[in-house]
mmCIF file of C-alpha atoms and ligand atoms in Angstrom:
data_model
loop_
_atom_site.group_PDB
_atom_site.id
_atom_site.type_symbol
_atom_site.label_atom_id
_atom_site.label_comp_id
_atom_site.label_asym_id
_atom_site.label_seq_id
_atom_site.Cartn_x
_atom_site.Cartn_y
_atom_site.Cartn_z
ATOM 1 C CA MET A 243 16.246 5.310 -10.888
ATOM 2 C CA ARG A 244 12.771 6.061 -12.249
ATOM 3 C CA PRO A 245 10.813 2.933 -13.161
ATOM 4 C CA ASP A 246 9.916 2.380 -16.807
ATOM 5 C CA TYR A 247 6.172 2.826 -16.240
ATOM 6 C CA ALA A 248 5.185 2.119 -19.851
ATOM 7 C CA ALA A 249 6.994 -1.229 -19.871
ATOM 8 C CA ILE A 250 5.666 -2.112 -16.424
ATOM 9 C CA LEU A 251 2.060 -1.430 -17.491
ATOM 10 C CA GLU A 252 2.591 -3.676 -20.539
ATOM 11 C CA THR A 253 3.867 -6.430 -18.266
ATOM 12 C CA ILE A 254 0.929 -6.059 -15.881
ATOM 13 C CA HIS A 255 -1.544 -6.053 -18.768
ATOM 14 C CA ALA A 256 -0.148 -9.382 -19.959
ATOM 15 C CA GLU A 257 -0.040 -10.842 -16.461
ATOM 16 C CA VAL A 258 -3.671 -10.060 -15.605
ATOM 17 C CA GLN A 259 -5.069 -11.737 -18.720
ATOM 18 C CA PRO A 260 -5.660 -15.143 -17.074
ATOM 19 C CA LEU A 261 -7.618 -13.434 -14.277
ATOM 20 C CA ILE A 262 -9.888 -11.322 -16.476
ATOM 21 C CA GLY A 263 -13.503 -12.409 -16.095
ATOM 22 C CA GLN A 264 -13.061 -13.644 -12.530
ATOM 23 C CA GLY A 265 -15.015 -12.138 -9.631
ATOM 24 C CA GLU A 266 -18.581 -10.889 -9.465
ATOM 25 C CA LEU A 267 -20.234 -7.749 -10.769
ATOM 26 C CA ALA A 268 -21.951 -5.505 -8.196
ATOM 27 C CA GLY A 269 -25.354 -6.872 -9.144
ATOM 28 C CA TYR A 270 -27.119 -5.399 -6.108
ATOM 29 C CA ILE A 271 -27.174 -2.165 -8.125
ATOM 30 C CA PRO A 272 -28.978 -3.548 -11.200
ATOM 31 C CA GLU A 273 -27.425 -1.095 -13.669
ATOM 32 C CA LEU A 274 -23.891 -2.136 -12.648
ATOM 33 C CA ALA A 275 -24.675 -5.765 -13.508
ATOM 34 C CA LYS A 276 -24.752 -4.704 -17.195
ATOM 35 C CA VAL A 277 -21.055 -3.713 -17.341
ATOM 36 C CA PRO A 278 -18.883 -6.179 -19.341
ATOM 37 C CA ILE A 279 -16.757 -7.976 -16.764
ATOM 38 C CA GLU A 280 -13.732 -8.304 -19.039
ATOM 39 C CA ARG A 281 -12.897 -4.594 -19.056
ATOM 40 C CA PHE A 282 -9.491 -3.586 -17.676
ATOM 41 C CA GLY A 283 -7.732 -0.230 -17.644
ATOM 42 C CA MET A 284 -4.882 1.300 -15.689
ATOM 43 C CA ALA A 285 -3.291 4.756 -15.628
ATOM 44 C CA VAL A 286 -0.324 6.286 -13.836
ATOM 45 C CA TYR A 287 -0.311 10.048 -13.358
ATOM 46 C CA ARG A 288 3.129 11.328 -12.373
ATOM 47 C CA LEU A 289 3.416 14.586 -10.488
ATOM 48 C CA ASP A 290 5.287 16.170 -13.407
ATOM 49 C CA GLY A 291 2.112 15.651 -15.508
ATOM 50 C CA THR A 292 3.320 12.606 -17.440
ATOM 51 C CA VAL A 293 0.606 9.986 -17.987
ATOM 52 C CA HIS A 294 1.074 6.309 -18.797
ATOM 53 C CA SER A 295 -1.917 4.128 -19.478
ATOM 54 C CA ILE A 296 -2.988 0.752 -20.795
ATOM 55 C CA GLY A 297 -6.146 -1.110 -21.820
ATOM 56 C CA ASP A 298 -9.479 0.628 -21.208
ATOM 57 C CA ALA A 299 -7.859 3.516 -19.316
ATOM 58 C CA ALA A 300 -9.839 6.108 -21.311
ATOM 59 C CA ALA A 301 -13.253 4.484 -20.748
ATOM 60 C CA ARG A 302 -15.441 6.045 -18.070
ATOM 61 C CA PHE A 303 -16.831 3.783 -15.351
ATOM 62 C CA SER A 304 -19.000 4.146 -12.258
ATOM 63 C CA LEU A 305 -16.828 5.442 -9.423
ATOM 64 C CA GLN A 306 -19.206 4.446 -6.602
ATOM 65 C CA SER A 307 -17.297 4.488 -3.308
ATOM 66 C CA VAL A 308 -14.210 6.079 -4.836
ATOM 67 C CA THR A 309 -16.276 9.289 -4.709
ATOM 68 C CA LYS A 310 -16.330 8.966 -0.895
ATOM 69 C CA LEU A 311 -12.720 10.053 -0.955
ATOM 70 C CA PHE A 312 -13.535 13.283 -2.784
ATOM 71 C CA ALA A 313 -16.632 13.977 -0.684
ATOM 72 C CA LEU A 314 -14.506 13.536 2.431
ATOM 73 C CA ALA A 315 -11.777 15.818 1.083
ATOM 74 C CA LEU A 316 -14.398 18.478 0.354
ATOM 75 C CA ALA A 317 -16.019 18.165 3.796
ATOM 76 C CA PHE A 318 -12.635 18.072 5.553
ATOM 77 C CA SER A 319 -11.445 21.169 3.676
ATOM 78 C CA ARG A 320 -14.540 23.097 4.792
ATOM 79 C CA GLU A 321 -15.283 21.751 8.274
ATOM 80 C CA GLY A 322 -11.842 20.645 9.495
ATOM 81 C CA ASP A 323 -11.627 18.434 12.573
ATOM 82 C CA ALA A 324 -15.282 19.117 13.467
ATOM 83 C CA ILE A 325 -16.242 16.146 11.258
ATOM 84 C CA TRP A 326 -14.622 13.748 13.765
ATOM 85 C CA SER A 327 -17.317 14.404 16.335
ATOM 86 C CA ARG A 328 -19.739 12.609 14.000
ATOM 87 C CA VAL A 329 -17.661 9.865 12.384
ATOM 88 C CA GLY A 330 -14.729 7.747 13.586
ATOM 89 C CA ARG A 331 -11.353 6.864 12.117
ATOM 90 C CA GLU A 332 -11.024 3.154 12.784
ATOM 91 C CA PRO A 333 -11.314 0.222 10.388
ATOM 92 C CA SER A 334 -14.738 -1.328 10.775
ATOM 93 C CA GLY A 335 -13.991 -5.037 10.596
ATOM 94 C CA ASN A 336 -17.440 -5.345 9.016
ATOM 95 C CA PRO A 337 -18.779 -5.195 5.451
ATOM 96 C CA PHE A 338 -19.205 -1.693 3.979
ATOM 97 C CA ASN A 339 -22.993 -1.785 4.241
ATOM 98 C CA SER A 340 -23.277 -3.370 7.676
ATOM 99 C CA LEU A 341 -25.870 -2.088 10.126
ATOM 100 C CA VAL A 342 -24.918 -4.000 13.246
ATOM 101 C CA GLN A 343 -22.007 -1.843 14.401
ATOM 102 C CA LEU A 344 -24.150 1.296 14.312
ATOM 103 C CA GLU A 345 -26.396 -0.112 17.006
ATOM 104 C CA TYR A 346 -23.757 -0.689 19.638
ATOM 105 C CA GLU A 347 -21.764 2.414 18.698
ATOM 106 C CA ARG A 348 -24.854 4.566 19.053
ATOM 107 C CA GLY A 349 -25.115 5.928 15.520
ATOM 108 C CA ILE A 350 -21.474 7.053 15.125
ATOM 109 C CA PRO A 351 -20.038 5.195 12.109
ATOM 110 C CA ARG A 352 -16.564 3.724 12.403
ATOM 111 C CA ASN A 353 -15.027 5.667 9.497
ATOM 112 C CA PRO A 354 -16.021 7.898 6.543
ATOM 113 C CA PHE A 355 -15.493 5.173 3.932
ATOM 114 C CA ILE A 356 -18.095 2.665 5.067
ATOM 115 C CA ASN A 357 -21.556 3.572 3.795
ATOM 116 C CA ALA A 358 -22.848 4.848 7.139
ATOM 117 C CA GLY A 359 -19.831 7.155 7.500
ATOM 118 C CA ALA A 360 -20.153 8.354 3.925
ATOM 119 C CA LEU A 361 -23.825 9.166 4.582
ATOM 120 C CA VAL A 362 -22.763 11.364 7.501
ATOM 121 C CA ILE A 363 -20.279 13.140 5.216
ATOM 122 C CA THR A 364 -23.050 13.603 2.632
ATOM 123 C CA ASP A 365 -25.242 15.001 5.398
ATOM 124 C CA ILE A 366 -22.490 17.506 6.313
ATOM 125 C CA LEU A 367 -22.233 18.538 2.647
ATOM 126 C CA THR A 368 -26.038 18.714 2.383
ATOM 127 C CA SER A 369 -26.053 21.251 5.230
ATOM 128 C CA ARG A 370 -23.172 23.188 3.724
ATOM 129 C CA PHE A 371 -24.151 23.421 0.038
ATOM 130 C CA VAL A 372 -27.429 24.243 -1.717
ATOM 131 C CA GLN A 373 -26.858 21.153 -3.898
ATOM 132 C CA ALA A 374 -24.348 18.786 -2.307
ATOM 133 C CA ASP A 375 -24.338 16.389 -5.269
ATOM 134 C CA LEU A 376 -23.363 19.223 -7.632
ATOM 135 C CA ALA A 377 -20.745 20.471 -5.176
ATOM 136 C CA VAL A 378 -19.001 17.075 -5.249
ATOM 137 C CA LEU A 379 -19.312 16.873 -9.043
ATOM 138 C CA GLN A 380 -17.862 20.348 -9.545
ATOM 139 C CA PHE A 381 -15.055 19.603 -7.103
ATOM 140 C CA MET A 382 -14.148 16.509 -9.118
ATOM 141 C CA GLN A 383 -14.422 18.386 -12.418
ATOM 142 C CA MET A 384 -11.999 20.966 -11.048
ATOM 143 C CA LEU A 385 -9.562 18.352 -9.739
ATOM 144 C CA SER A 386 -9.505 16.394 -12.989
ATOM 145 C CA ASN A 387 -9.630 19.470 -15.223
ATOM 146 C CA GLU A 388 -12.486 17.753 -17.056
ATOM 147 C CA PRO A 389 -15.682 19.859 -17.118
ATOM 148 C CA GLY A 390 -17.442 17.035 -19.014
ATOM 149 C CA ILE A 391 -17.452 14.649 -16.061
ATOM 150 C CA ASP A 392 -21.019 13.910 -15.048
ATOM 151 C CA PHE A 393 -23.474 11.752 -13.133
ATOM 152 C CA ASP A 394 -24.708 8.576 -14.776
ATOM 153 C CA GLN A 395 -28.440 9.134 -14.396
ATOM 154 C CA ALA A 396 -29.364 5.498 -15.064
ATOM 155 C CA VAL A 397 -26.979 4.254 -12.361
ATOM 156 C CA ALA A 398 -28.180 6.923 -9.921
ATOM 157 C CA ARG A 399 -31.819 5.919 -10.510
ATOM 158 C CA SER A 400 -30.974 2.229 -10.265
ATOM 159 C CA GLU A 401 -29.210 2.664 -6.917
ATOM 160 C CA ARG A 402 -31.882 5.029 -5.604
ATOM 161 C CA ALA A 403 -34.621 2.521 -6.388
ATOM 162 C CA THR A 404 -32.808 -0.197 -4.417
ATOM 163 C CA ALA A 405 -31.262 1.913 -1.618
ATOM 164 C CA HIS A 406 -33.024 0.041 1.181
ATOM 165 C CA ARG A 407 -29.983 -0.667 3.339
ATOM 166 C CA ASN A 408 -28.555 2.831 2.960
ATOM 167 C CA SER A 409 -31.946 4.339 3.796
ATOM 168 C CA ALA A 410 -32.181 2.090 6.843
ATOM 169 C CA MET A 411 -28.750 3.240 8.022
ATOM 170 C CA ALA A 412 -29.624 6.879 7.474
ATOM 171 C CA HIS A 413 -32.882 6.555 9.444
ATOM 172 C CA PHE A 414 -31.036 4.725 12.171
ATOM 173 C CA MET A 415 -28.446 7.489 12.492
ATOM 174 C CA LYS A 416 -31.160 10.092 12.434
ATOM 175 C CA GLY A 417 -32.696 8.257 15.365
ATOM 176 C CA PHE A 418 -29.410 8.831 17.209
ATOM 177 C CA GLY A 419 -29.314 12.505 16.157
ATOM 178 C CA ASN A 420 -26.325 12.001 13.846
ATOM 179 C CA LEU A 421 -28.094 12.966 10.616
ATOM 180 C CA HIS A 422 -29.344 16.532 10.416
ATOM 181 C CA ASN A 423 -31.102 16.692 7.055
ATOM 182 C CA ASP A 424 -34.089 14.909 5.616
ATOM 183 C CA VAL A 425 -33.156 11.255 4.987
ATOM 184 C CA ASP A 426 -34.500 11.189 1.421
ATOM 185 C CA ARG A 427 -32.507 14.271 0.502
ATOM 186 C CA VAL A 428 -29.297 12.783 1.876
ATOM 187 C CA ILE A 429 -29.895 9.466 0.066
ATOM 188 C CA ASP A 430 -30.654 11.323 -3.197
ATOM 189 C CA ASN A 431 -27.380 13.240 -2.927
ATOM 190 C CA TYR A 432 -25.448 10.116 -1.959
ATOM 191 C CA CYS A 433 -26.765 8.015 -4.871
ATOM 192 C CA ARG A 434 -26.068 10.769 -7.360
ATOM 193 C CA GLN A 435 -22.569 11.289 -6.012
ATOM 194 C CA CYS A 436 -21.836 7.541 -6.263
ATOM 195 C CA SER A 437 -22.984 7.509 -9.902
ATOM 196 C CA ILE A 438 -20.265 9.918 -11.107
ATOM 197 C CA THR A 439 -18.221 8.369 -13.918
ATOM 198 C CA MET A 440 -14.583 8.937 -14.785
ATOM 199 C CA SER A 441 -11.863 7.129 -16.692
ATOM 200 C CA CYS A 442 -8.670 5.838 -15.075
ATOM 201 C CA VAL A 443 -6.712 8.703 -16.661
ATOM 202 C CA GLU A 444 -9.158 11.287 -15.281
ATOM 203 C CA LEU A 445 -9.323 9.661 -11.864
ATOM 204 C CA ALA A 446 -5.546 9.438 -11.489
ATOM 205 C CA ARG A 447 -5.275 13.145 -12.333
ATOM 206 C CA ALA A 448 -8.133 14.071 -9.987
ATOM 207 C CA GLY A 449 -6.433 12.313 -7.076
ATOM 208 C CA SER A 450 -2.978 13.761 -7.667
ATOM 209 C CA PHE A 451 -3.304 16.343 -4.880
ATOM 210 C CA LEU A 452 -3.137 13.420 -2.452
ATOM 211 C CA ALA A 453 0.358 12.531 -3.658
ATOM 212 C CA GLN A 454 1.566 16.109 -3.238
ATOM 213 C CA HIS A 455 0.598 17.073 0.311
ATOM 214 C CA GLY A 456 -2.843 18.386 -0.669
ATOM 215 C CA THR A 457 -1.788 20.633 -3.556
ATOM 216 C CA VAL A 458 -2.895 19.908 -7.138
ATOM 217 C CA PRO A 459 0.410 19.472 -9.006
ATOM 218 C CA TRP A 460 -0.679 20.878 -12.358
ATOM 219 C CA SER A 461 -2.606 23.924 -11.101
ATOM 220 C CA GLY A 462 -0.999 24.729 -7.772
ATOM 221 C CA VAL A 463 -4.440 24.875 -6.105
ATOM 222 C CA LYS A 464 -4.201 23.903 -2.441
ATOM 223 C CA VAL A 465 -7.131 21.555 -1.815
ATOM 224 C CA LEU A 466 -5.979 20.576 1.667
ATOM 225 C CA GLU A 467 -3.219 21.662 3.990
ATOM 226 C CA ARG A 468 -0.348 19.221 4.472
ATOM 227 C CA SER A 469 -1.626 17.752 7.687
ATOM 228 C CA PRO A 470 -5.205 16.925 6.544
ATOM 229 C CA ALA A 471 -3.745 15.493 3.317
ATOM 230 C CA LYS A 472 -1.547 13.201 5.401
ATOM 231 C CA ARG A 473 -4.567 12.165 7.443
ATOM 232 C CA LEU A 474 -6.640 11.387 4.355
ATOM 233 C CA ASN A 475 -3.892 9.105 3.083
ATOM 234 C CA ALA A 476 -3.769 7.390 6.470
ATOM 235 C CA LEU A 477 -7.518 6.757 6.324
ATOM 236 C CA MET A 478 -7.200 5.340 2.823
ATOM 237 C CA LEU A 479 -4.542 2.927 4.023
ATOM 238 C CA THR A 480 -6.467 1.765 7.079
ATOM 239 C CA CYS A 481 -10.077 1.952 5.831
ATOM 240 C CA GLY A 482 -10.084 2.525 2.056
ATOM 241 C CA THR A 483 -10.538 -1.020 0.770
ATOM 242 C CA TYR A 484 -13.488 -2.280 2.804
ATOM 243 C CA ASP A 485 -12.907 -5.074 5.241
ATOM 244 C CA ALA A 486 -9.760 -6.104 3.370
ATOM 245 C CA ALA A 487 -7.621 -3.054 4.203
ATOM 246 C CA GLY A 488 -5.114 -5.187 6.119
ATOM 247 C CA ASP A 489 -4.683 -7.650 3.290
ATOM 248 C CA PHE A 490 -4.572 -4.824 0.736
ATOM 249 C CA ALA A 491 -1.799 -3.075 2.695
ATOM 250 C CA TYR A 492 0.061 -6.380 2.899
ATOM 251 C CA ARG A 493 -0.225 -7.041 -0.829
ATOM 252 C CA VAL A 494 -0.087 -3.542 -2.329
ATOM 253 C CA GLY A 495 1.325 -1.252 0.353
ATOM 254 C CA LEU A 496 -0.233 2.008 -0.831
ATOM 255 C CA PRO A 497 -3.066 4.224 0.453
ATOM 256 C CA ALA A 498 -6.056 3.472 -1.790
ATOM 257 C CA LYS A 499 -9.812 3.825 -2.162
ATOM 258 C CA SER A 500 -11.903 1.279 -4.013
ATOM 259 C CA GLY A 501 -15.499 1.206 -5.239
ATOM 260 C CA VAL A 502 -17.960 -1.514 -6.229
ATOM 261 C CA GLY A 503 -17.814 -0.262 -9.827
ATOM 262 C CA GLY A 504 -14.399 -1.984 -9.885
ATOM 263 C CA GLY A 505 -12.239 1.135 -9.672
ATOM 264 C CA ILE A 506 -9.327 1.691 -7.286
ATOM 265 C CA LEU A 507 -7.324 4.893 -6.821
ATOM 266 C CA ALA A 508 -3.925 4.427 -5.168
ATOM 267 C CA VAL A 509 -1.409 7.053 -4.061
ATOM 268 C CA VAL A 510 2.374 6.838 -4.334
ATOM 269 C CA PRO A 511 3.303 9.768 -2.066
ATOM 270 C CA GLY A 512 5.597 12.312 -3.681
ATOM 271 C CA GLU A 513 5.586 10.480 -7.004
ATOM 272 C CA ALA A 514 2.285 9.536 -8.667
ATOM 273 C CA THR A 515 -1.290 8.348 -8.471
ATOM 274 C CA VAL A 516 -2.437 5.103 -10.037
ATOM 275 C CA ALA A 517 -6.009 4.344 -11.088
ATOM 276 C CA VAL A 518 -7.127 0.901 -12.138
ATOM 277 C CA TRP A 519 -10.494 -0.425 -13.255
ATOM 278 C CA SER A 520 -11.831 -3.911 -13.756
ATOM 279 C CA PRO A 521 -15.416 -4.599 -12.700
ATOM 280 C CA GLY A 522 -15.139 -8.171 -11.342
ATOM 281 C CA LEU A 523 -15.124 -7.922 -7.530
ATOM 282 C CA ASP A 524 -13.617 -10.217 -4.918
ATOM 283 C CA ALA A 525 -15.557 -11.352 -1.842
ATOM 284 C CA ASN A 526 -14.810 -8.073 -0.021
ATOM 285 C CA GLY A 527 -16.002 -5.840 -2.861
ATOM 286 C CA ASN A 528 -12.592 -4.818 -4.222
ATOM 287 C CA SER A 529 -11.720 -5.244 -7.891
ATOM 288 C CA LEU A 530 -10.092 -8.657 -8.095
ATOM 289 C CA VAL A 531 -7.962 -7.891 -11.138
ATOM 290 C CA GLY A 532 -7.386 -4.295 -10.025
ATOM 291 C CA THR A 533 -5.941 -5.371 -6.685
ATOM 292 C CA TYR A 534 -3.659 -7.859 -8.389
ATOM 293 C CA ALA A 535 -2.559 -5.218 -10.908
ATOM 294 C CA LEU A 536 -1.647 -2.811 -8.083
ATOM 295 C CA GLU A 537 0.185 -5.571 -6.230
ATOM 296 C CA ARG A 538 2.277 -6.210 -9.310
ATOM 297 C CA PHE A 539 2.757 -2.448 -9.799
ATOM 298 C CA THR A 540 4.350 -2.005 -6.390
ATOM 299 C CA ASP A 541 6.398 -5.179 -6.824
ATOM 300 C CA LEU A 542 7.721 -4.154 -10.227
ATOM 301 C CA THR A 543 8.340 -0.474 -9.437
ATOM 302 C CA ALA A 544 9.485 -1.021 -5.829
ATOM 303 C CA GLN A 545 7.216 1.947 -5.033
ATOM 304 C CA SER A 546 5.203 1.305 -1.930
ATOM 305 C CA ILE A 547 5.157 3.177 1.333
ATOM 306 C CA PHE A 548 6.844 0.257 3.079
HETATM 307 N N1 LIG B 674 -23.243 3.303 -3.975
HETATM 308 C C1 LIG B 674 -22.746 2.089 -3.389
HETATM 309 C C2 LIG B 674 -23.545 1.707 -2.159
HETATM 310 O O1 LIG B 674 -23.849 2.525 -1.361
HETATM 311 C C3 LIG B 674 -21.324 2.300 -3.078
HETATM 312 C C4 LIG B 674 -20.718 1.097 -2.498
HETATM 313 C C5 LIG B 674 -19.275 1.001 -2.775
HETATM 314 O O2 LIG B 674 -18.758 1.306 -3.846
HETATM 315 O O3 LIG B 674 -18.613 0.556 -1.830
HETATM 316 O O4 LIG B 674 -23.885 0.585 -1.986
#
């Protein structure tokens, strides 16, 4: 029997209230520290096009690392398995912006969702497209059917001005020959990509191809073949929620990608995508309320991959 999504979202909305305000904003990007911590939105996009949403689900927020999923999908669709010669597929066991692992793994990042791996993906896109940042934006506009989606220039500038760790990682990888373009150009593209804003409703729609074997349900456009779509979901499950992917799988049980803007996109294969946003982060950088909301979602709907 199909779950009553509307009623379940109402229940979750009530249940998260005591947690709202907990966690920390991503203050290391100064512009993100200005976002009101009490915001909460959630949207379910079913593959038949039905949308259910609650709270601030129509408000746009900074996607940050959630965009790594779309950049990877774009690079994977163009370059295929060639990307795996430059980035791994294992959980890192380290924070998303850690430098130490790169040293002993000789400039090959553990996976495409930690910052170093995402910088390699941005480098691949920088080689492939005249303007890699625009290529990712246009890809996401197409997937969400929202031509108005855009960069947040203030957030992009704010991250660019403080991108010391990411620049260090990029230089380091260039030292190992695993970054082909100019470091500043790659960092520019990366910061702009991370600044893209979307609402939960838009994000859930944009990710829906992941729930349907790589094909966008509402347009029929094949973004990825079945097999790469399966592999992307596997990477989300094992590496998509920072150094907490094990705990996230235990609690939520869905492939997901989070970002330090407080957004999480989760995939219910064959059924729906779920986007949640609440900017207070837990110690690992995942939305504290968002993770709890997804945990309750899979409990109440009995829809997890396990
Ligand atoms: N733009 C952020 C950074 O590189 C993204 C981090 C994230 O959302 O995980 O620090």
